[in-house]
């Protein structure tokens, strides 16, 4: 049965924005009192919150699919749709958020940190919000945009000041139980500890946390045993304590060889850029189980060699508590000095926020195609505008053309060599494909047409009443002329029209 999970993939879907409403207010004696369509509600976000009360990602291991609420549709009488309900997911402090490609998005190391991992979709504007002095009664509304949907990887890296490293059954769990209030499972067989244990230690005026990192054996950095799964929990520690078993009965093992193996595995584990390598951090050595007479003799034998390597060595016993006070106070001094250095270090580099106007809102890529060049428009604004457009409404399509023209898309298409009839795609992949006609760049607000139509788009083959009336009069005039010719022939009225060839023969 799984009780501890420190890595999980979440499948997230943020809420979709609601569509705007097309409505015209009607009252007695005021059949067209103006547009009153409300806006659609925004979709709900998915937010990750660093919670100190959460210690594992187990709940997301069993339920990885999470979704936020959708926004409500706009309604008439200027009623806006309800916003979608946001979803907050509590994660342990020290959780690293990565995208599907492995790029780090956020590092939640401070309790209470909030990160919007999946933003909700934007609600569409109703026709009341789209009205202006030139377009007094829009016959269209904007659609809501879909929320973010995709996978993210959550990776837990324990936030502790000190890491206890060593071979299985070296006494790490017993040590953390002896110096803190933690009560991990302790047994006399290897790999008893299956997940990191945390304990809080008080040494004088200094309080710090200690993590027991299980499963380190030879080849752990290459995937052997459990070490590779838990070496990431050493990354955030300030100091390391090598717990060496002086009473082991396994052949070929002794404290010095165990230390060399663990050091090699720590050296082979790559830490993130900007962090201190594991072996460059303060390290202490704890010779454990000296309550056993043979272990005490072995500790006295190897201690000079360890001190010659530059280590501070402590002979301890988790049974008799021998040497534990000296070890905890030595660790407290290291942690206190580190905290002073961090407080005195210069402030982090200031983040420069550039105005959006300084960045280009779109780009056009020229791609070769079977029937000529294809011009692909990429950018957040054009893609969002396409998602908001109802392509069954001519006026909405004309509004999209006006927005693209005002953004400078028309001029950029001319610059890259597009001509009338060129294939243009908006968005990545299949996107929205259409034939480009520069004539669509004129302002639709100055044209008079029924609501929901745009005279620049000949998308509706049905003739208007005036066109049908004009066509009817043309047919009636043609019939009248035909009847007049027949009547003239019947009465024998000569036809004064002549042909040049007949005159020559005469």
Short mmCIF file of C-alpha atoms in Angstrom, two decimals:
data_model
loop_
_atom_site.label_atom_id
_atom_site.label_comp_id
_atom_site.label_asym_id
_atom_site.label_seq_id
_atom_site.Cartn_x
_atom_site.Cartn_y
_atom_site.Cartn_z
CA UNK A 1 0.00 0.00 0.00
CA UNK A 2 1.37 3.40 -1.02
CA UNK A 3 1.72 5.77 1.94
CA UNK A 4 4.20 8.35 0.63
CA UNK A 5 4.32 9.90 -2.83
CA UNK A 6 6.79 12.63 -3.79
CA UNK A 7 6.28 12.72 -7.54
CA UNK A 8 3.02 12.81 -9.46
CA UNK A 9 1.63 14.04 -12.79
CA UNK A 10 -1.55 16.11 -12.66
CA UNK A 11 -4.00 16.36 -15.56
CA UNK A 12 -5.57 19.80 -15.22
CA UNK A 13 -8.41 21.60 -16.99
CA UNK A 14 -9.22 25.16 -16.04
CA UNK A 15 -12.74 26.55 -16.44
CA UNK A 16 -14.02 27.82 -19.79
CA UNK A 17 -15.23 31.40 -20.07
CA UNK A 18 -18.94 31.94 -20.71
CA UNK A 19 -20.24 33.37 -23.97
CA UNK A 20 -21.53 36.92 -24.21
CA UNK A 21 -25.19 37.56 -24.97
CA UNK A 22 -26.80 39.25 -27.99
CA UNK A 23 -29.96 41.01 -26.84
CA UNK A 24 -31.90 44.19 -27.64
CA UNK A 25 -34.07 45.78 -25.01
CA UNK A 26 -37.74 46.08 -25.92
CA UNK A 27 -40.31 48.16 -24.03
CA UNK A 28 -43.74 49.47 -24.77
CA UNK A 29 -43.48 52.27 -27.34
CA UNK A 30 -39.72 51.50 -27.54
CA UNK A 31 -39.36 48.33 -29.62
CA UNK A 32 -35.58 48.90 -30.08
CA UNK A 33 -34.31 50.57 -26.91
CA UNK A 34 -30.68 49.56 -27.41
CA UNK A 35 -28.46 46.50 -26.79
CA UNK A 36 -28.54 44.99 -23.32
CA UNK A 37 -26.65 41.69 -23.71
CA UNK A 38 -24.52 40.86 -20.65
CA UNK A 39 -20.96 39.56 -20.50
CA UNK A 40 -20.01 35.94 -19.90
CA UNK A 41 -18.33 34.94 -16.62
CA UNK A 42 -14.64 34.12 -16.44
CA UNK A 43 -13.61 30.48 -16.03
CA UNK A 44 -12.20 29.28 -12.72
CA UNK A 45 -8.44 29.05 -12.12
CA UNK A 46 -6.53 26.11 -10.66
CA UNK A 47 -4.21 27.34 -7.90
CA UNK A 48 -1.46 25.46 -6.05
CA UNK A 49 -1.01 26.51 -2.40
CA UNK A 50 2.02 25.53 -0.28
CA UNK A 51 0.52 24.14 2.94
CA UNK A 52 2.75 23.15 5.89
CA UNK A 53 0.09 20.70 7.07
CA UNK A 54 0.45 18.61 3.90
CA UNK A 55 3.44 16.25 3.80
CA UNK A 56 2.79 14.03 0.78
CA UNK A 57 1.30 14.08 -2.71
CA UNK A 58 -0.63 10.88 -2.04
CA UNK A 59 -4.09 12.36 -2.67
CA UNK A 60 -3.05 13.47 -6.18
CA UNK A 61 -1.56 10.03 -6.85
CA UNK A 62 -5.05 8.51 -6.47
CA UNK A 63 -6.95 11.40 -8.15
CA UNK A 64 -4.71 13.07 -10.74
CA UNK A 65 -7.54 14.56 -12.84
CA UNK A 66 -8.68 17.96 -11.55
CA UNK A 67 -10.94 20.59 -13.16
CA UNK A 68 -12.22 24.04 -12.24
CA UNK A 69 -15.72 25.44 -12.84
CA UNK A 70 -16.86 27.03 -16.10
CA UNK A 71 -18.13 30.59 -16.35
CA UNK A 72 -21.82 31.25 -16.88
CA UNK A 73 -23.33 32.69 -20.06
CA UNK A 74 -24.32 36.32 -20.28
CA UNK A 75 -28.04 37.15 -20.38
CA UNK A 76 -30.31 39.95 -21.48
CA UNK A 77 -31.15 42.99 -19.36
CA UNK A 78 -27.38 43.53 -18.82
CA UNK A 79 -27.04 40.40 -16.64
CA UNK A 80 -23.51 39.03 -16.60
CA UNK A 81 -22.77 35.34 -16.19
CA UNK A 82 -21.39 33.97 -12.92
CA UNK A 83 -17.65 33.43 -12.65
CA UNK A 84 -16.49 29.82 -12.55
CA UNK A 85 -15.42 28.42 -9.19
CA UNK A 86 -11.65 28.32 -8.79
CA UNK A 87 -9.96 25.17 -7.49
CA UNK A 88 -7.23 25.36 -4.83
CA UNK A 89 -4.90 22.39 -4.44
CA UNK A 90 -2.83 22.16 -1.25
CA UNK A 91 0.69 20.79 -1.79
CA UNK A 92 3.60 20.27 0.63
CA UNK A 93 6.12 23.05 1.18
CA UNK A 94 9.07 22.38 -1.12
CA UNK A 95 7.02 21.25 -4.12
CA UNK A 96 8.53 22.00 -7.53
CA UNK A 97 6.08 22.51 -10.40
CA UNK A 98 7.25 21.53 -13.90
CA UNK A 99 5.56 21.47 -17.28
CA UNK A 100 5.30 18.45 -19.56
CA UNK A 101 8.74 19.20 -21.06
CA UNK A 102 10.42 19.32 -17.64
CA UNK A 103 10.78 23.12 -17.47
CA UNK A 104 10.44 24.47 -13.93
CA UNK A 105 7.42 26.75 -13.52
CA UNK A 106 7.46 27.43 -9.77
CA UNK A 107 9.26 26.39 -6.60
CA UNK A 108 6.93 26.56 -3.60
CA UNK A 109 9.41 26.77 -0.70
CA UNK A 110 7.60 29.42 1.38
CA UNK A 111 4.46 28.40 3.31
CA UNK A 112 1.35 30.07 1.92
CA UNK A 113 2.80 30.65 -1.55
CA UNK A 114 0.11 30.60 -4.24
CA UNK A 115 0.74 29.76 -7.89
CA UNK A 116 -1.90 29.85 -10.63
CA UNK A 117 -0.88 26.78 -12.57
CA UNK A 118 -3.91 26.71 -14.91
CA UNK A 119 -5.58 30.07 -15.65
CA UNK A 120 -9.25 30.03 -16.51
CA UNK A 121 -10.70 31.22 -19.78
CA UNK A 122 -11.84 34.77 -20.38
CA UNK A 123 -15.56 35.51 -20.55
CA UNK A 124 -16.92 36.94 -23.80
CA UNK A 125 -18.31 40.46 -24.03
CA UNK A 126 -21.99 40.94 -24.70
CA UNK A 127 -23.30 43.29 -27.39
CA UNK A 128 -23.96 45.99 -24.77
CA UNK A 129 -20.23 46.17 -23.99
CA UNK A 130 -19.36 46.18 -27.71
CA UNK A 131 -21.61 49.14 -28.52
CA UNK A 132 -19.99 52.49 -29.28
CA UNK A 133 -21.02 55.74 -31.01
CA UNK A 134 -20.26 54.24 -34.44
CA UNK A 135 -21.64 50.75 -33.81
CA UNK A 136 -24.76 51.52 -31.82
CA UNK A 137 -26.47 48.13 -31.90
CA UNK A 138 -24.05 45.25 -32.50
CA UNK A 139 -25.70 42.10 -33.71
CA UNK A 140 -23.02 39.84 -32.29
CA UNK A 141 -21.22 39.01 -29.04
CA UNK A 142 -17.85 37.50 -28.23
CA UNK A 143 -17.49 33.87 -27.25
CA UNK A 144 -15.73 32.72 -24.09
CA UNK A 145 -12.18 31.37 -24.45
CA UNK A 146 -11.26 27.90 -23.22
CA UNK A 147 -9.22 27.55 -20.04
CA UNK A 148 -5.72 26.10 -19.89
CA UNK A 149 -5.64 22.34 -20.24
CA UNK A 150 -2.61 20.09 -19.94
CA UNK A 151 -0.29 18.12 -17.67
CA UNK A 152 2.05 19.36 -14.96
CA UNK A 153 4.56 17.44 -12.87
CA UNK A 154 4.70 17.94 -9.10
CA UNK A 155 7.98 16.95 -7.48
CA UNK A 156 8.44 17.16 -3.71
CA UNK A 157 11.87 18.09 -2.35
CA UNK A 158 11.95 18.04 1.44
CA UNK A 159 12.72 21.39 3.06
CA UNK A 160 15.08 20.61 5.95
CA UNK A 161 18.22 22.12 7.46
CA UNK A 162 20.10 18.86 8.03
CA UNK A 163 20.06 15.59 6.07
CA UNK A 164 21.03 12.25 7.62
CA UNK A 165 22.65 10.07 4.95
CA UNK A 166 24.09 6.59 5.20
CA UNK A 167 23.63 2.94 4.35
CA UNK A 168 20.37 1.15 5.18
CA UNK A 169 20.16 0.07 8.85
CA UNK A 170 22.92 2.54 9.83
CA UNK A 171 20.61 3.97 12.49
CA UNK A 172 19.32 7.12 10.80
CA UNK A 173 15.70 6.56 11.84
CA UNK A 174 16.79 5.75 15.39
CA UNK A 175 18.89 8.93 15.48
CA UNK A 176 16.05 11.19 14.33
CA UNK A 177 13.75 9.55 16.86
CA UNK A 178 16.31 10.12 19.66
CA UNK A 179 16.96 13.82 18.98
CA UNK A 180 13.41 14.90 18.04
CA UNK A 181 9.78 14.05 18.63
CA UNK A 182 9.52 12.15 15.33
CA UNK A 183 8.50 8.51 15.61
CA UNK A 184 9.50 6.73 12.39
CA UNK A 185 9.25 3.00 11.86
CA UNK A 186 12.38 1.24 13.17
CA UNK A 187 13.32 -2.38 12.48
CA UNK A 188 16.46 -4.49 12.13
CA UNK A 189 16.27 -5.11 8.38
CA UNK A 190 17.41 -3.01 5.39
CA UNK A 191 15.07 -0.53 3.69
CA UNK A 192 12.77 -0.28 6.69
CA UNK A 193 12.36 3.44 5.92
CA UNK A 194 10.48 3.89 2.65
CA UNK A 195 10.04 7.67 2.73
CA UNK A 196 11.89 10.65 4.25
CA UNK A 197 11.11 11.42 7.89
CA UNK A 198 11.23 14.94 9.32
CA UNK A 199 12.01 15.93 12.90
CA UNK A 200 12.41 19.26 14.70
CA UNK A 201 15.45 19.60 16.97
CA UNK A 202 16.03 22.27 19.64
CA UNK A 203 19.71 22.98 20.40
CA UNK A 204 19.95 25.90 22.79
CA UNK A 205 18.36 28.91 21.11
CA UNK A 206 18.51 27.33 17.66
CA UNK A 207 15.69 25.26 16.25
CA UNK A 208 16.19 23.34 13.03
CA UNK A 209 14.69 20.45 11.09
CA UNK A 210 16.38 17.14 10.33
CA UNK A 211 15.48 14.81 7.45
CA UNK A 212 16.19 11.09 7.33
CA UNK A 213 17.00 10.21 3.68
CA UNK A 214 16.53 6.46 3.12
CA UNK A 215 17.84 3.96 0.65
CA UNK A 216 21.41 5.08 -0.20
CA UNK A 217 23.52 2.18 -1.46
CA UNK A 218 26.30 1.83 -4.00
CA UNK A 219 24.92 2.81 -7.42
CA UNK A 220 22.01 4.82 -6.02
CA UNK A 221 22.74 7.75 -8.35
CA UNK A 222 22.38 5.32 -11.28
CA UNK A 223 18.99 4.03 -10.15
CA UNK A 224 19.87 1.13 -7.86
CA UNK A 225 17.84 0.64 -4.71
CA UNK A 226 15.67 3.51 -3.49
CA UNK A 227 18.37 6.18 -3.34
CA UNK A 228 17.70 7.80 -6.70
CA UNK A 229 14.07 8.38 -5.72
CA UNK A 230 15.06 10.19 -2.51
CA UNK A 231 18.35 11.90 -3.31
CA UNK A 232 16.33 14.94 -4.40
CA UNK A 233 15.36 15.42 -0.76
CA UNK A 234 19.00 16.29 0.05
CA UNK A 235 19.08 19.24 -2.36
CA UNK A 236 17.61 21.83 0.04
CA UNK A 237 19.62 20.83 3.14
CA UNK A 238 22.29 23.12 4.58
CA UNK A 239 24.43 20.44 6.25
CA UNK A 240 24.93 16.69 5.92
CA UNK A 241 25.50 14.13 8.66
CA UNK A 242 27.11 10.86 7.59
CA UNK A 243 25.71 8.19 9.90
CA UNK A 244 28.20 5.32 9.86
CA UNK A 245 27.36 1.92 11.35
CA UNK A 246 30.20 0.68 13.53
CA UNK A 247 28.43 -2.57 14.48
CA UNK A 248 27.55 -3.95 11.04
CA UNK A 249 27.94 -7.69 10.49
CA UNK A 250 27.96 -7.54 6.70
CA UNK A 251 31.26 -8.74 5.18
CA UNK A 252 33.35 -6.21 3.28
CA UNK A 253 31.86 -3.20 5.07
CA UNK A 254 33.49 -0.78 7.49
CA UNK A 255 32.89 2.91 8.34
CA UNK A 256 35.58 4.23 5.96
CA UNK A 257 34.40 2.25 2.94
CA UNK A 258 30.76 3.17 3.67
CA UNK A 259 31.74 6.85 3.76
CA UNK A 260 33.57 6.60 0.43
CA UNK A 261 30.58 4.93 -1.24
CA UNK A 262 28.11 7.53 0.04
CA UNK A 263 30.40 10.41 -0.96
CA UNK A 264 30.68 9.03 -4.48
CA UNK A 265 26.91 8.79 -4.82
CA UNK A 266 26.46 12.36 -3.54
CA UNK A 267 29.12 13.60 -5.97
CA UNK A 268 27.39 11.91 -8.94
CA UNK A 269 24.00 13.46 -8.16
CA UNK A 270 23.56 16.72 -10.13
CA UNK A 271 22.01 19.59 -8.20
CA UNK A 272 20.06 22.38 -9.94
CA UNK A 273 22.01 25.28 -11.36
CA UNK A 274 22.84 27.93 -8.78
CA UNK A 275 22.87 25.55 -5.79
CA UNK A 276 25.95 24.45 -3.88
CA UNK A 277 27.14 20.91 -4.76
CA UNK A 278 26.33 18.39 -2.06
CA UNK A 279 29.94 17.65 -1.15
CA UNK A 280 30.75 21.37 -0.80
CA UNK A 281 28.28 21.78 2.06
CA UNK A 282 29.19 21.40 5.76
CA UNK A 283 29.52 17.71 6.68
CA UNK A 284 29.76 15.92 10.02
CA UNK A 285 30.39 12.27 10.77
CA UNK A 286 28.42 10.33 13.39
CA UNK A 287 29.89 6.95 14.40
CA UNK A 288 26.78 5.16 15.56
CA UNK A 289 26.10 2.21 17.91
CA UNK A 290 29.09 2.80 20.19
CA UNK A 291 27.08 1.24 23.02
CA UNK A 292 28.27 -2.11 21.58
CA UNK A 293 31.84 -2.84 22.88
CA UNK A 294 33.18 -4.00 19.50
CA UNK A 295 31.64 -0.93 17.81
CA UNK A 296 33.29 1.34 20.39
CA UNK A 297 36.70 -0.16 19.63
CA UNK A 298 36.14 0.23 15.87
CA UNK A 299 35.06 3.87 16.34
CA UNK A 300 38.23 4.65 18.29
CA UNK A 301 40.23 3.00 15.50
CA UNK A 302 38.76 4.92 12.52
CA UNK A 303 38.28 8.27 14.24
CA UNK A 304 41.87 9.51 13.61
CA UNK A 305 41.58 8.72 9.89
CA UNK A 306 38.29 10.62 9.63
CA UNK A 307 39.65 13.64 11.48
CA UNK A 308 42.68 13.55 9.22
CA UNK A 309 40.29 13.95 6.26
CA UNK A 310 38.95 17.12 7.86
CA UNK A 311 35.71 15.84 9.39
CA UNK A 312 34.31 16.62 12.82
CA UNK A 313 33.58 13.21 14.30
CA UNK A 314 31.02 12.37 16.99
CA UNK A 315 30.69 8.97 18.64
CA UNK A 316 27.00 8.48 19.38
CA UNK A 317 24.55 5.89 20.58
CA UNK A 318 20.82 6.19 19.99
CA UNK A 319 20.22 3.67 22.79
CA UNK A 320 22.25 5.32 25.59
CA UNK A 321 22.03 8.83 24.00
CA UNK A 322 25.79 9.14 24.26
CA UNK A 323 27.19 12.06 22.21
CA UNK A 324 23.77 13.24 20.95
CA UNK A 325 23.88 16.57 22.79
CA UNK A 326 27.30 17.44 21.35
CA UNK A 327 26.12 16.49 17.85
CA UNK A 328 22.93 18.55 18.00
CA UNK A 329 24.72 21.64 19.34
CA UNK A 330 27.38 21.36 16.62
CA UNK A 331 24.61 21.21 14.00
CA UNK A 332 22.87 24.16 15.68
CA UNK A 333 26.02 26.28 15.33
CA UNK A 334 26.31 25.44 11.62
CA UNK A 335 22.66 26.28 10.96
CA UNK A 336 22.86 29.54 12.96
CA UNK A 337 25.93 30.68 11.03
CA UNK A 338 24.26 29.82 7.73
CA UNK A 339 21.16 31.82 8.63
CA UNK A 340 23.30 34.84 9.51
CA UNK A 341 25.07 34.61 6.16
CA UNK A 342 21.76 34.40 4.33
CA UNK A 343 20.45 37.45 6.20
CA UNK A 344 23.58 39.46 5.38
CA UNK A 345 23.70 38.39 1.74
CA UNK A 346 22.75 41.05 -0.83
CA UNK A 347 19.16 41.27 -1.91
CA UNK A 348 18.06 39.31 -4.91
CA UNK A 349 18.29 40.90 -8.30
CA UNK A 350 15.42 43.25 -9.02
CA UNK A 351 12.92 42.08 -11.57
CA UNK A 352 12.38 44.52 -14.43
CA UNK A 353 8.83 44.47 -15.74
CA UNK A 354 8.65 45.82 -19.26
CA UNK A 355 5.40 47.37 -20.51
CA UNK A 356 3.44 45.22 -22.89
CA UNK A 357 3.61 47.93 -25.54
CA UNK A 358 7.35 47.35 -25.87
CA UNK A 359 6.75 43.77 -27.02
CA UNK A 360 5.33 42.70 -30.34
CA UNK A 361 1.83 41.25 -30.03
CA UNK A 362 2.20 38.85 -32.96
CA UNK A 363 4.55 37.42 -35.55
CA UNK A 364 4.04 36.10 -39.06
CA UNK A 365 5.91 33.05 -40.30
CA UNK A 366 6.11 32.21 -43.97
CA UNK A 367 5.76 28.46 -44.53
CA UNK A 368 6.05 26.68 -47.82
CA UNK A 369 3.04 24.76 -49.04
CA UNK A 370 2.01 22.59 -51.98
CA UNK A 371 0.09 25.42 -53.62
CA UNK A 372 2.31 28.32 -52.57
CA UNK A 373 3.35 30.07 -49.38
CA UNK A 374 1.26 29.86 -46.24
CA UNK A 375 1.37 32.84 -43.86
CA UNK A 376 0.93 31.77 -40.24
CA UNK A 377 -0.02 34.41 -37.63
CA UNK A 378 1.15 33.58 -34.10
CA UNK A 379 0.51 35.52 -30.92
CA UNK A 380 -1.68 35.54 -27.83
CA UNK A 381 -3.94 38.34 -29.03
CA UNK A 382 -4.78 37.00 -32.53
CA UNK A 383 -5.33 33.50 -31.15
CA UNK A 384 -7.61 34.77 -28.37
CA UNK A 385 -9.57 36.94 -30.80
CA UNK A 386 -10.14 33.95 -33.10
CA UNK A 387 -11.40 31.91 -30.14
CA UNK A 388 -13.84 34.71 -29.30
CA UNK A 389 -15.27 34.96 -32.82
CA UNK A 390 -18.55 33.35 -33.88
CA UNK A 391 -17.81 32.50 -37.52
CA UNK A 392 -21.50 31.91 -38.22
CA UNK A 393 -22.08 35.64 -37.78
CA UNK A 394 -20.90 37.93 -40.59
CA UNK A 395 -20.69 40.97 -38.36
CA UNK A 396 -18.52 39.08 -35.87
CA UNK A 397 -16.16 38.05 -38.68
CA UNK A 398 -15.96 41.66 -39.84
CA UNK A 399 -15.20 42.75 -36.26
CA UNK A 400 -12.33 40.25 -36.18
CA UNK A 401 -10.98 41.66 -39.46
CA UNK A 402 -11.08 45.18 -38.01
CA UNK A 403 -9.23 44.11 -34.87
CA UNK A 404 -6.50 42.40 -36.87
CA UNK A 405 -6.14 45.42 -39.13
CA UNK A 406 -5.80 47.79 -36.17
CA UNK A 407 -3.18 45.48 -34.65
CA UNK A 408 -1.05 45.88 -37.79
CA UNK A 409 -1.54 42.41 -39.26
CA UNK A 410 -2.52 43.82 -42.67
CA UNK A 411 0.64 45.90 -43.00
CA UNK A 412 2.83 43.02 -41.83
CA UNK A 413 1.26 40.66 -44.37
CA UNK A 414 2.04 43.15 -47.11
CA UNK A 415 5.60 43.45 -45.83
CA UNK A 416 6.30 39.69 -45.89
CA UNK A 417 4.96 39.39 -49.45
CA UNK A 418 1.35 38.27 -49.11
CA UNK A 419 -1.06 39.14 -51.94
CA UNK A 420 -4.81 39.00 -52.29
CA UNK A 421 -5.96 35.39 -52.14
CA UNK A 422 -2.96 34.16 -50.14
CA UNK A 423 -3.59 31.43 -47.59
CA UNK A 424 -3.39 32.76 -44.02
CA UNK A 425 -3.51 30.60 -40.87
CA UNK A 426 -4.09 32.02 -37.39
CA UNK A 427 -2.66 29.94 -34.56
CA UNK A 428 -0.39 26.86 -34.35
CA UNK A 429 -1.25 23.52 -35.90
CA UNK A 430 -4.34 23.48 -38.09
CA UNK A 431 -5.57 26.82 -36.71
CA UNK A 432 -8.10 28.94 -38.61
CA UNK A 433 -7.46 28.95 -42.37
CA UNK A 434 -8.82 31.60 -44.72
CA UNK A 435 -8.02 33.40 -47.97
CA UNK A 436 -6.77 36.89 -47.28
CA UNK A 437 -8.54 39.83 -48.92
CA UNK A 438 -7.11 43.27 -48.04
CA UNK A 439 -10.43 44.92 -48.91
CA UNK A 440 -11.76 43.78 -45.54
CA UNK A 441 -9.69 46.42 -43.77
CA UNK A 442 -12.27 49.22 -44.13
CA UNK A 443 -14.12 50.28 -40.99
CA UNK A 444 -17.37 48.37 -40.53
CA UNK A 445 -18.73 50.95 -38.09
CA UNK A 446 -19.33 53.41 -40.96
CA UNK A 447 -21.41 50.95 -42.99
CA UNK A 448 -25.16 50.54 -42.71
CA UNK A 449 -26.40 46.97 -42.76
CA UNK A 450 -28.82 44.78 -40.79
CA UNK A 451 -27.59 43.54 -37.44
CA UNK A 452 -25.49 40.41 -37.73
CA UNK A 453 -24.36 41.14 -41.31
CA UNK A 454 -21.34 42.81 -42.86
CA UNK A 455 -21.64 44.16 -46.43
CA UNK A 456 -17.96 43.44 -47.03
CA UNK A 457 -18.59 39.70 -46.74
CA UNK A 458 -20.57 38.08 -49.52
CA UNK A 459 -21.34 35.05 -47.38
CA UNK A 460 -25.15 35.18 -47.75
CA UNK A 461 -26.41 34.41 -51.34
CA UNK A 462 -29.99 35.40 -50.50
CA UNK A 463 -31.07 38.66 -52.20
CA UNK A 464 -32.55 41.55 -50.28
CA UNK A 465 -36.04 42.97 -50.87
CA UNK A 466 -34.70 45.92 -52.86
CA UNK A 467 -32.67 43.60 -55.07
CA UNK A 468 -35.68 41.39 -55.73
CA UNK A 469 -37.82 44.47 -56.54
CA UNK A 470 -35.21 45.78 -58.97
CA UNK A 471 -34.98 42.41 -60.66
CA UNK A 472 -38.79 42.26 -60.97
CA UNK A 473 -38.92 45.66 -62.65
CA UNK A 474 -36.22 44.60 -65.11
CA UNK A 475 -38.24 41.54 -66.12
CA UNK A 476 -41.44 43.59 -66.51
CA UNK A 477 -39.64 46.13 -68.73
CA UNK A 478 -38.23 43.35 -70.91
CA UNK A 479 -41.71 41.81 -71.35
CA UNK A 480 -43.22 45.19 -72.27
CA UNK A 481 -40.57 45.71 -74.98
CA UNK A 482 -41.21 42.23 -76.36
CA UNK A 483 -44.98 42.84 -76.56
CA UNK A 484 -44.38 46.18 -78.33
CA UNK A 485 -42.26 44.48 -81.01
CA UNK A 486 -44.89 41.81 -81.64
CA UNK A 487 -47.63 44.42 -81.95
CA UNK A 488 -45.57 46.42 -84.46
CA UNK A 489 -45.04 43.33 -86.63
CA UNK A 490 -48.77 42.56 -86.59
CA UNK A 491 -49.73 46.05 -87.79
CA UNK A 492 -47.07 46.00 -90.55
CA UNK A 493 -45.09 48.92 -89.27
CA UNK A 494 -41.83 48.99 -91.27
CA UNK A 495 -38.63 48.45 -89.41
CA UNK A 496 -36.35 51.38 -90.12
CA UNK A 497 -33.28 49.53 -88.89
CA UNK A 498 -30.93 48.74 -91.83
CA UNK A 499 -27.92 46.59 -92.42
CA UNK A 500 -24.90 47.83 -94.32
CA UNK A 501 -24.62 44.66 -96.50
CA UNK A 502 -28.23 45.03 -97.75
CA UNK A 503 -27.58 48.62 -98.86
CA UNK A 504 -24.57 47.56 -100.92
CA UNK A 505 -26.56 44.86 -102.73
CA UNK A 506 -29.26 47.38 -103.58
#
